[in-house]
Amino acid sequence: MQLPQDRRFTFIGDIHGQANTLLALLDKLGWKRQGGRRRPSDHEFLVFVGDLIDRGTSNLQTVETVRELVEQGDALCLMGNHEFNAVHYHTPDPDNPGEYLRPHIKKNTDQHESVLAELEEQPETGAEMLAWFRTLPLAVEHESWRCVHACWHPASLEVLERRGDGWFLDESAWVQSARRGEPEYHAVETLLKGPEHPLPGGSYFLDKDGHRREVARIRWWDPAPATLQQALLCGSTPGGANLDRPYENPHHPGYPADAPPVFFGHYWKEDELGPDRPNVACLDYRAGMFDKLVAYRLGDETALEAGRFVAQPVIDERPGQD
Ligand SMILES: [Mn+2]
């Protein structure tokens, strides 16, 4: 995989099946329809951070729109945890007849429900979509930026196959990536879902789907969080936990202040638009919760700028919404 020369790069956060919101964002970015295709404004090239699907109302159209942009040479799309999970959900487990690489338990089926409903209407689309998901890079590096769905983690990248500017899961590694204990499993967990850290003994919080969790996501990009309060990302206040205590994690990744800017999604942000550090930008502003879809237009700035974020509020097309 080779990145194009002489293009300006714009990064787009998690879409989660909001196709008309994506089209509205492309309009806002100045991409005009010409002969049935959307063409870039001003040599722009789009980099999608992944999570095209799940939760939304038009998943298949979102995939089709992004795939068209990729195939015409105007975009690349990284694999998000939702694309990865979809491949596993639909792939039979070769070692356990009747089972799938991602078990069809209620939690997993619920998370994928909006896509399953659309595939029931258009069953012919599924196989082709999943085959395309399998080809997506898990990380991409350019001389002036890096991109991954959740966490930039050099040790995990070493487990993958590097081809040109991207890192991929080799066709033979898909089964290992479903087996806890295999290096591929842990690499994918870290890159696409992000590292986690246990809460203090016995405490828990409820995540965005109401599931009880005893480990929390961390601000992996922070070079050295001093306390649990600073390190942990918890959806709601952990039951009974005192987070004002030292954060001790010898595996904390941190992101070096002198590295090229890194773009990712995955971590829901409710804050004002803006970078998380001068060279770190999470672009997930909760399109999956009908909030907004966000892009970052990279120029030659040395520190990322709030003014370069572009937001499109989600066009809510659920029945009863206006
Ligand atoms: Mn996401």
mmCIF file of C-alpha atoms in Angstrom, residues 298-302 308:
data_model
loop_
_atom_site.group_PDB
_atom_site.id
_atom_site.type_symbol
_atom_site.label_atom_id
_atom_site.label_comp_id
_atom_site.label_asym_id
_atom_site.label_seq_id
_atom_site.Cartn_x
_atom_site.Cartn_y
_atom_site.Cartn_z
ATOM 1 C CA LEU A 298 -4.100 18.692 8.069
ATOM 2 C CA GLY A 299 -1.977 21.515 6.679
ATOM 3 C CA ASP A 300 1.640 22.308 7.471
ATOM 4 C CA GLU A 301 0.968 23.445 11.042
ATOM 5 C CA THR A 302 3.515 22.263 13.622
ATOM 6 C CA ARG A 308 -8.865 22.806 11.468
#
